[in-house]
Short mmCIF file of N, CA and C in Angstrom, two decimals:
data_model
loop_
_atom_site.label_atom_id
_atom_site.label_comp_id
_atom_site.label_asym_id
_atom_site.label_seq_id
_atom_site.Cartn_x
_atom_site.Cartn_y
_atom_site.Cartn_z
N MET A 125 44.32 166.17 179.96
CA MET A 125 43.83 166.67 181.25
C MET A 125 43.49 168.12 181.06
N ASN A 126 42.41 168.63 181.53
CA ASN A 126 42.13 170.12 181.35
C ASN A 126 42.76 170.82 182.58
N GLU A 127 42.85 172.02 182.53
CA GLU A 127 43.44 172.90 183.52
C GLU A 127 42.88 172.68 184.93
N GLU A 128 41.57 172.70 184.94
CA GLU A 128 40.84 172.63 186.28
C GLU A 128 41.43 171.30 187.02
N THR A 129 41.48 170.26 186.31
CA THR A 129 41.82 168.93 186.82
C THR A 129 43.31 168.99 187.25
N GLU A 130 44.15 169.65 186.54
CA GLU A 130 45.52 169.76 186.87
C GLU A 130 45.71 170.64 188.02
N GLN A 131 44.81 171.53 188.31
CA GLN A 131 45.01 172.42 189.59
C GLN A 131 44.51 171.62 190.68
N LEU A 132 43.49 170.87 190.50
CA LEU A 132 42.91 170.04 191.63
C LEU A 132 44.01 168.85 192.06
N LEU A 133 44.68 168.38 191.03
CA LEU A 133 45.70 167.24 191.37
C LEU A 133 46.84 168.03 191.95
N SER A 134 47.18 169.29 191.51
CA SER A 134 48.32 169.94 192.28
C SER A 134 47.98 170.21 193.62
N GLU A 135 46.87 170.66 193.88
CA GLU A 135 46.31 171.02 195.30
C GLU A 135 46.40 169.64 196.08
N LEU A 136 46.03 168.50 195.60
CA LEU A 136 46.16 167.14 196.37
C LEU A 136 47.50 166.98 196.61
N GLU A 137 48.41 167.15 195.80
CA GLU A 137 49.85 166.95 195.85
C GLU A 137 50.20 167.81 197.07
N ARG A 138 50.03 169.09 196.95
CA ARG A 138 50.32 170.01 198.13
C ARG A 138 49.80 169.40 199.47
N ILE A 139 48.65 169.08 199.48
CA ILE A 139 47.96 168.51 200.85
C ILE A 139 48.79 167.29 201.20
N VAL A 140 49.13 166.48 200.45
CA VAL A 140 49.89 165.28 200.75
C VAL A 140 51.17 165.71 201.25
N VAL A 141 51.90 166.57 200.66
CA VAL A 141 53.32 166.84 201.15
C VAL A 141 53.14 167.69 202.37
N GLU A 142 52.30 168.51 202.68
CA GLU A 142 52.29 169.53 203.87
C GLU A 142 51.50 168.97 204.84
N ARG A 143 50.55 168.09 204.64
CA ARG A 143 49.54 167.54 205.71
C ARG A 143 49.48 166.20 206.12
N GLN A 144 50.46 165.37 205.39
CA GLN A 144 50.45 163.95 205.59
C GLN A 144 50.55 163.61 206.93
N ASP A 145 51.33 164.03 207.80
CA ASP A 145 51.37 163.70 209.23
C ASP A 145 50.28 164.00 209.84
N TRP A 146 49.51 165.27 209.63
CA TRP A 146 48.33 165.57 210.32
C TRP A 146 47.13 164.67 209.90
N LEU A 147 47.12 164.26 208.54
CA LEU A 147 46.05 163.37 208.02
C LEU A 147 46.28 161.81 208.74
N PHE A 148 47.41 161.50 209.00
CA PHE A 148 47.60 160.21 209.62
C PHE A 148 47.04 160.46 211.10
N ARG A 149 47.60 161.43 211.89
CA ARG A 149 47.14 161.65 213.17
C ARG A 149 45.61 161.75 213.30
N PHE A 150 44.97 162.41 212.39
CA PHE A 150 43.58 162.34 212.32
C PHE A 150 42.93 161.10 212.36
N ALA A 151 43.38 160.23 211.56
CA ALA A 151 43.00 158.78 211.38
C ALA A 151 43.33 158.05 212.64
N TYR A 152 44.42 158.28 213.03
CA TYR A 152 44.94 157.37 214.17
C TYR A 152 44.18 157.73 215.53
N MET A 153 43.80 158.97 215.67
CA MET A 153 43.03 159.29 216.85
C MET A 153 41.59 158.80 216.79
N ARG A 154 41.25 158.23 215.69
CA ARG A 154 39.83 157.66 215.58
C ARG A 154 39.93 156.24 215.63
N ILE A 155 40.94 155.71 215.10
CA ILE A 155 41.09 154.16 214.94
C ILE A 155 41.91 153.59 215.98
N GLY A 156 43.16 154.14 216.30
CA GLY A 156 44.03 153.65 217.38
C GLY A 156 44.90 152.62 217.04
N VAL A 157 45.06 152.25 215.74
CA VAL A 157 45.92 151.30 215.25
C VAL A 157 46.82 151.81 214.07
N ARG A 158 48.08 151.98 214.26
CA ARG A 158 48.91 152.68 213.47
C ARG A 158 48.78 152.17 211.96
N GLU A 159 48.92 150.79 211.75
CA GLU A 159 49.00 150.27 210.37
C GLU A 159 47.63 150.58 209.77
N ASP A 160 46.59 150.26 210.53
CA ASP A 160 45.09 150.61 210.00
C ASP A 160 44.89 152.12 209.58
N ALA A 161 45.37 153.02 210.45
CA ALA A 161 45.21 154.45 210.21
C ALA A 161 46.06 154.69 208.97
N GLU A 162 47.17 154.18 208.70
CA GLU A 162 47.99 154.44 207.46
C GLU A 162 47.36 153.95 206.30
N ASP A 163 46.77 152.77 206.51
CA ASP A 163 45.90 152.11 205.31
C ASP A 163 44.81 152.92 204.92
N VAL A 164 44.08 153.51 206.00
CA VAL A 164 42.89 154.25 205.58
C VAL A 164 43.21 155.53 204.80
N VAL A 165 44.36 156.24 205.32
CA VAL A 165 44.81 157.47 204.73
C VAL A 165 45.31 157.18 203.23
N GLN A 166 46.14 156.22 203.12
CA GLN A 166 46.57 155.86 201.91
C GLN A 166 45.45 155.54 200.88
N GLU A 167 44.49 154.72 201.35
CA GLU A 167 43.33 154.32 200.61
C GLU A 167 42.57 155.56 199.99
N VAL A 168 42.26 156.49 200.99
CA VAL A 168 41.50 157.71 200.65
C VAL A 168 42.26 158.58 199.74
N LEU A 169 43.65 158.75 199.90
CA LEU A 169 44.25 159.61 198.98
C LEU A 169 44.31 159.10 197.56
N LEU A 170 44.41 157.76 197.41
CA LEU A 170 44.36 157.10 196.10
C LEU A 170 43.11 157.25 195.48
N ASN A 171 42.05 157.13 196.29
CA ASN A 171 40.71 157.19 195.76
C ASN A 171 40.40 158.62 195.28
N VAL A 172 40.88 159.60 196.03
CA VAL A 172 40.52 161.07 195.69
C VAL A 172 41.51 161.21 194.39
N PHE A 173 42.58 160.91 194.37
CA PHE A 173 43.43 161.16 193.09
C PHE A 173 42.76 160.43 191.98
N ARG A 174 42.16 159.22 192.08
CA ARG A 174 41.50 158.68 190.87
C ARG A 174 40.36 159.49 190.51
N ARG A 175 39.51 159.91 191.40
CA ARG A 175 38.33 160.77 191.13
C ARG A 175 38.64 162.13 190.64
N LEU A 176 39.75 162.70 191.11
CA LEU A 176 40.00 163.96 190.48
C LEU A 176 40.45 163.85 189.16
N ARG A 177 41.39 162.69 188.79
CA ARG A 177 41.81 162.44 187.50
C ARG A 177 40.68 162.17 186.50
N GLU A 178 39.51 161.76 187.12
CA GLU A 178 38.33 161.36 186.19
C GLU A 178 37.43 162.58 186.13
N LYS A 179 38.12 163.62 186.54
CA LYS A 179 37.44 165.10 186.32
C LYS A 179 36.27 165.33 187.23
N MET A 180 36.34 164.78 188.46
CA MET A 180 35.31 164.97 189.48
C MET A 180 35.55 166.50 189.92
N HIS A 181 34.45 167.18 190.06
CA HIS A 181 34.68 168.54 190.72
C HIS A 181 34.44 168.73 192.18
N VAL A 182 35.35 169.30 192.79
CA VAL A 182 35.13 169.61 194.25
C VAL A 182 35.44 171.09 194.50
N GLU A 183 34.82 171.59 195.46
CA GLU A 183 35.11 173.05 195.85
C GLU A 183 36.50 173.14 196.62
N SER A 184 36.63 172.19 197.63
CA SER A 184 37.94 172.31 198.36
C SER A 184 38.34 170.89 198.37
N VAL A 185 39.58 170.64 197.89
CA VAL A 185 40.06 169.34 197.87
C VAL A 185 40.45 169.10 199.32
N GLU A 186 41.05 169.96 200.21
CA GLU A 186 41.37 169.64 201.46
C GLU A 186 40.09 169.20 202.41
N GLN A 187 39.01 169.97 202.25
CA GLN A 187 37.86 169.65 203.04
C GLN A 187 37.25 168.17 202.54
N TYR A 188 37.35 167.94 201.17
CA TYR A 188 36.98 166.64 200.60
C TYR A 188 37.82 165.50 201.23
N VAL A 189 39.22 165.71 201.30
CA VAL A 189 40.09 164.73 201.81
C VAL A 189 39.74 164.47 203.40
N ILE A 190 39.59 165.58 204.04
CA ILE A 190 39.38 165.24 205.51
C ILE A 190 38.05 164.57 205.77
N ARG A 191 37.01 164.95 204.96
CA ARG A 191 35.73 164.29 205.12
C ARG A 191 35.74 162.90 204.65
N SER A 192 36.55 162.56 203.68
CA SER A 192 36.81 161.16 203.18
C SER A 192 37.42 160.32 204.19
N ILE A 193 38.41 160.95 204.81
CA ILE A 193 39.22 160.14 205.93
C ILE A 193 38.18 159.87 207.04
N SER A 194 37.43 160.97 207.45
CA SER A 194 36.43 160.83 208.63
C SER A 194 35.57 159.62 208.10
N ASN A 195 34.97 159.64 207.12
CA ASN A 195 34.03 158.74 206.69
C ASN A 195 34.62 157.19 206.60
N ALA A 196 35.84 157.12 206.07
CA ALA A 196 36.57 156.00 205.90
C ALA A 196 36.83 155.32 207.49
N CYS A 197 37.09 156.12 208.35
CA CYS A 197 37.32 155.61 209.73
C CYS A 197 35.86 155.14 210.33
N LYS A 198 34.90 155.75 210.07
CA LYS A 198 33.62 155.28 210.38
C LYS A 198 33.35 153.85 209.82
N ASP A 199 33.61 153.73 208.45
CA ASP A 199 33.46 152.53 207.73
C ASP A 199 34.30 151.53 208.27
N TYR A 200 35.57 151.94 208.66
CA TYR A 200 36.55 150.85 209.31
C TYR A 200 35.75 150.16 210.39
N PHE A 201 35.03 150.76 211.30
CA PHE A 201 34.39 150.21 212.49
C PHE A 201 33.14 149.41 212.10
N ARG A 202 32.53 149.91 210.87
CA ARG A 202 31.31 149.20 210.39
C ARG A 202 31.72 147.93 209.82
N ARG A 203 32.90 147.78 209.04
CA ARG A 203 33.33 146.62 208.39
C ARG A 203 33.80 145.74 209.38
N ARG A 204 34.59 145.95 210.32
CA ARG A 204 35.10 145.02 211.26
C ARG A 204 34.92 145.68 212.75
N PRO A 205 33.99 144.94 213.46
CA PRO A 205 33.70 145.51 214.92
C PRO A 205 34.93 145.53 215.64
N PRO A 206 35.30 146.60 216.41
CA PRO A 206 36.69 146.65 217.09
C PRO A 206 36.65 145.58 218.15
N SER A 207 37.92 145.13 218.29
CA SER A 207 38.11 144.27 219.43
C SER A 207 38.05 144.97 220.73
N ILE A 208 37.18 144.75 221.39
CA ILE A 208 36.92 145.58 222.73
C ILE A 208 38.05 145.28 223.80
N VAL A 209 38.64 146.40 224.07
CA VAL A 209 39.68 146.14 225.25
C VAL A 209 39.20 147.20 226.14
N PRO A 210 39.01 146.76 227.44
CA PRO A 210 38.58 147.90 228.48
C PRO A 210 39.67 148.84 228.58
N LEU A 211 39.24 150.18 228.76
CA LEU A 211 40.21 151.22 228.72
C LEU A 211 41.44 151.02 229.74
N ASP A 212 40.92 150.30 230.93
CA ASP A 212 42.02 150.11 232.05
C ASP A 212 43.09 149.21 231.67
N LYS A 213 42.70 148.41 230.50
CA LYS A 213 43.75 147.48 230.08
C LYS A 213 44.36 147.92 228.77
N ALA A 214 43.86 149.02 228.20
CA ALA A 214 44.46 149.58 226.98
C ALA A 214 45.84 149.84 227.03
N GLU A 215 46.38 150.22 228.08
CA GLU A 215 47.68 150.59 228.30
C GLU A 215 48.57 149.40 228.16
N GLN A 216 48.13 148.18 228.33
CA GLN A 216 48.82 147.08 228.19
C GLN A 216 48.97 146.39 226.74
N VAL A 217 48.21 147.01 225.95
CA VAL A 217 48.15 146.52 224.62
C VAL A 217 49.54 146.80 223.99
N PRO A 218 50.24 145.72 223.22
CA PRO A 218 51.48 145.96 222.67
C PRO A 218 51.52 147.12 221.70
N VAL A 219 52.54 148.01 221.74
CA VAL A 219 52.57 149.19 220.86
C VAL A 219 54.01 149.23 220.43
N HIS A 220 54.10 149.58 219.17
CA HIS A 220 55.65 149.73 218.59
C HIS A 220 56.17 150.95 219.46
N GLU A 221 57.48 150.84 219.80
CA GLU A 221 58.05 151.95 220.61
C GLU A 221 57.85 153.30 220.02
N GLY A 222 57.87 153.41 218.49
CA GLY A 222 57.79 154.86 218.12
C GLY A 222 56.51 155.27 218.26
N ASP A 223 55.40 154.52 218.56
CA ASP A 223 54.02 154.94 218.58
C ASP A 223 53.52 155.09 220.02
N ARG A 224 54.51 154.77 220.90
CA ARG A 224 54.08 154.81 222.39
C ARG A 224 53.48 156.14 222.88
N GLN A 225 54.06 157.21 222.52
CA GLN A 225 53.56 158.59 222.87
C GLN A 225 52.17 158.87 222.35
N ILE A 226 52.03 158.56 221.10
CA ILE A 226 50.76 159.00 220.61
C ILE A 226 49.63 157.86 221.05
N HIS A 227 49.98 156.69 221.36
CA HIS A 227 49.13 155.72 221.88
C HIS A 227 48.75 156.00 223.25
N GLU A 228 49.67 156.59 224.09
CA GLU A 228 49.35 156.94 225.48
C GLU A 228 48.35 158.13 225.40
N GLU A 229 48.65 159.07 224.58
CA GLU A 229 47.78 160.29 224.30
C GLU A 229 46.31 159.75 224.00
N PHE A 230 46.34 158.83 222.95
CA PHE A 230 44.98 158.37 222.47
C PHE A 230 44.23 157.66 223.58
N VAL A 231 44.95 156.85 224.46
CA VAL A 231 44.20 156.35 225.70
C VAL A 231 43.76 157.23 226.55
N ARG A 232 44.50 158.09 226.81
CA ARG A 232 44.14 159.13 227.95
C ARG A 232 43.06 160.13 227.42
N ILE A 233 43.10 160.57 226.19
CA ILE A 233 41.98 161.41 225.69
C ILE A 233 40.89 160.61 225.60
N ASN A 234 40.87 159.43 224.95
CA ASN A 234 39.58 158.72 224.63
C ASN A 234 38.85 158.20 226.02
N LYS A 235 39.59 158.02 227.06
CA LYS A 235 39.06 157.68 228.30
C LYS A 235 38.20 158.99 228.78
N LEU A 236 38.63 160.20 228.65
CA LEU A 236 37.98 161.27 228.87
C LEU A 236 36.78 161.68 228.12
N LEU A 237 37.06 161.46 226.74
CA LEU A 237 35.99 161.83 225.77
C LEU A 237 34.89 160.71 225.78
N ASP A 238 35.14 159.54 226.18
CA ASP A 238 34.07 158.59 226.17
C ASP A 238 33.00 158.83 227.28
N THR A 239 33.35 159.93 228.14
CA THR A 239 32.29 160.29 229.04
C THR A 239 31.17 161.30 228.38
N LEU A 240 31.54 161.63 227.17
CA LEU A 240 30.61 162.54 226.49
C LEU A 240 29.74 161.75 225.59
N PRO A 241 28.58 162.51 225.00
CA PRO A 241 27.87 161.99 224.06
C PRO A 241 28.66 162.11 222.80
N LYS A 242 28.62 160.95 221.85
CA LYS A 242 29.43 160.78 220.65
C LYS A 242 29.45 162.16 219.90
N GLU A 243 28.32 162.80 219.56
CA GLU A 243 28.40 163.99 218.77
C GLU A 243 29.28 165.15 219.39
N GLN A 244 29.24 165.25 220.74
CA GLN A 244 30.03 166.21 221.46
C GLN A 244 31.65 165.86 221.45
N SER A 245 31.85 164.50 221.52
CA SER A 245 33.28 164.10 221.63
C SER A 245 33.87 164.28 220.36
N GLU A 246 33.25 164.04 219.26
CA GLU A 246 33.61 164.21 217.95
C GLU A 246 34.00 165.71 217.62
N ILE A 247 33.18 166.63 218.07
CA ILE A 247 33.36 168.04 217.92
C ILE A 247 34.57 168.52 218.53
N VAL A 248 34.77 167.91 219.89
CA VAL A 248 36.07 168.26 220.58
C VAL A 248 37.20 167.74 219.95
N ARG A 249 37.28 166.55 219.29
CA ARG A 249 38.39 165.97 218.64
C ARG A 249 38.63 166.92 217.40
N LEU A 250 37.73 167.28 216.81
CA LEU A 250 37.89 168.10 215.63
C LEU A 250 38.39 169.49 215.91
N LYS A 251 38.05 170.06 216.94
CA LYS A 251 38.41 171.27 217.29
C LYS A 251 39.79 171.37 218.11
N CYS A 252 39.93 170.56 219.06
CA CYS A 252 41.19 170.55 219.80
C CYS A 252 42.32 169.85 219.22
N TYR A 253 41.85 168.69 218.71
CA TYR A 253 43.20 167.72 218.33
C TYR A 253 43.44 168.15 216.71
N ASP A 254 42.33 168.37 216.09
CA ASP A 254 42.56 168.49 214.56
C ASP A 254 42.66 170.08 214.15
N ASN A 255 42.49 170.90 215.00
CA ASN A 255 42.43 172.51 214.83
C ASN A 255 41.64 173.01 213.79
N LEU A 256 40.57 172.27 213.62
CA LEU A 256 39.53 172.80 212.67
C LEU A 256 38.75 174.02 213.25
N THR A 257 38.38 174.79 212.29
CA THR A 257 37.53 175.92 212.69
C THR A 257 36.03 175.41 212.86
N PHE A 258 35.15 176.14 213.54
CA PHE A 258 33.75 175.73 213.71
C PHE A 258 33.13 175.64 212.22
N LYS A 259 33.53 176.60 211.39
CA LYS A 259 32.97 176.42 210.02
C LYS A 259 33.38 175.20 209.44
N GLN A 260 34.61 174.72 209.37
CA GLN A 260 35.05 173.60 208.90
C GLN A 260 34.42 172.37 209.55
N ILE A 261 34.24 172.39 210.95
CA ILE A 261 33.69 171.20 211.54
C ILE A 261 32.11 171.06 211.01
N ALA A 262 31.42 172.27 211.04
CA ALA A 262 30.09 172.32 210.53
C ALA A 262 30.11 171.56 209.26
N GLU A 263 30.97 172.03 208.22
CA GLU A 263 30.78 171.49 206.97
C GLU A 263 31.09 169.94 206.99
N LEU A 264 32.04 169.45 207.72
CA LEU A 264 32.54 168.18 207.85
C LEU A 264 31.34 167.37 208.48
N GLN A 265 30.71 167.92 209.47
CA GLN A 265 29.62 167.01 210.19
C GLN A 265 28.29 167.22 209.44
N ASP A 266 28.32 168.14 208.56
CA ASP A 266 26.98 168.60 207.89
C ASP A 266 25.85 169.09 208.92
N ILE A 267 26.32 170.00 209.75
CA ILE A 267 25.46 170.69 210.65
C ILE A 267 25.61 172.02 210.63
N PRO A 268 24.72 172.83 211.23
CA PRO A 268 24.90 174.31 211.33
C PRO A 268 26.00 174.68 212.07
N GLU A 269 26.75 175.88 211.88
CA GLU A 269 27.90 176.19 212.55
C GLU A 269 27.61 176.41 214.01
N ALA A 270 26.46 177.00 214.41
CA ALA A 270 25.92 177.20 215.79
C ALA A 270 25.64 175.93 216.52
N THR A 271 25.42 174.95 215.74
CA THR A 271 25.18 173.59 216.57
C THR A 271 26.51 173.11 216.85
N ALA A 272 27.54 173.26 216.08
CA ALA A 272 28.82 172.75 216.32
C ALA A 272 29.53 173.55 217.57
N LYS A 273 29.29 174.96 217.58
CA LYS A 273 29.80 175.75 218.62
C LYS A 273 29.06 175.29 219.89
N SER A 274 27.69 175.05 219.92
CA SER A 274 27.04 174.70 221.18
C SER A 274 27.42 173.23 221.67
N ARG A 275 27.55 172.37 220.72
CA ARG A 275 28.04 170.95 221.22
C ARG A 275 29.37 171.02 221.85
N TYR A 276 30.23 171.91 221.35
CA TYR A 276 31.56 172.08 221.77
C TYR A 276 31.51 172.63 223.31
N ARG A 277 30.66 173.83 223.36
CA ARG A 277 30.45 174.38 224.63
C ARG A 277 30.05 173.51 225.78
N TYR A 278 28.97 172.72 225.36
CA TYR A 278 28.45 171.70 226.38
C TYR A 278 29.41 170.75 226.74
N ALA A 279 30.42 170.27 225.85
CA ALA A 279 31.28 169.23 225.98
C ALA A 279 32.27 169.72 226.89
N ILE A 280 32.81 170.96 226.73
CA ILE A 280 33.77 171.53 227.70
C ILE A 280 33.25 171.71 228.96
N MET A 281 32.01 172.27 229.15
CA MET A 281 31.35 172.35 230.45
C MET A 281 31.28 170.93 231.19
N HIS A 282 30.98 169.89 230.55
CA HIS A 282 30.96 168.59 231.00
C HIS A 282 32.19 168.10 231.45
N LEU A 283 33.32 168.44 230.58
CA LEU A 283 34.66 167.98 230.88
C LEU A 283 35.16 168.62 232.07
N LYS A 284 34.81 169.92 232.26
CA LYS A 284 35.44 170.85 233.34
C LYS A 284 34.79 170.31 234.71
N SER A 285 33.37 170.09 234.70
CA SER A 285 32.77 169.57 235.82
C SER A 285 33.21 168.14 236.23
N LYS A 286 33.44 167.45 235.22
CA LYS A 286 34.00 166.05 235.47
C LYS A 286 35.43 166.06 236.10
N MET A 287 36.30 167.05 235.64
CA MET A 287 37.72 167.21 236.10
C MET A 287 37.47 167.66 237.51
N ARG A 288 36.54 168.46 237.92
CA ARG A 288 36.44 169.04 239.28
C ARG A 288 36.01 167.91 240.23
N VAL A 289 35.24 167.11 239.88
CA VAL A 289 34.66 165.94 240.69
C VAL A 289 35.87 164.93 240.73
N ASP A 290 36.60 164.61 239.83
CA ASP A 290 37.55 163.68 239.82
C ASP A 290 38.96 164.16 240.62
N SER A 291 38.98 165.34 240.78
CA SER A 291 40.25 165.95 241.47
C SER A 291 40.17 166.01 242.99
#
């Protein structure tokens, strides 16, 4: 193994150790099923490890992992259409006791974000839930940074007006 490959693998190991919980939460907030989110993250990390070992070059391992998990979550829904549960019934879906808090948060946030266009809701998730910068969001979404900022601004304006109407 050459030195660059060793550095990339070391960076991947650091990401797994330091950010594993964050990566799981990132996947869970998109999928909503603990076991499937864990599987997606594990699959992506194994694939990234294999590719790095095969001497694939990436600029930022962390950005590559995040983008890969994001894409894997999208693929998850393409491969198997989600079983549709109306949001008002989602609270009744059986959830492991240890997952109750994150599941309740998932239901509450998704109910609100579902009122937004898909592009805006994903920007809000990435910014507020995943704490990414607009630059990171732009890279992940493959859009200009200004577009990420404007989508976020419009989404927040919409959510504020919705909350005023609902209260």
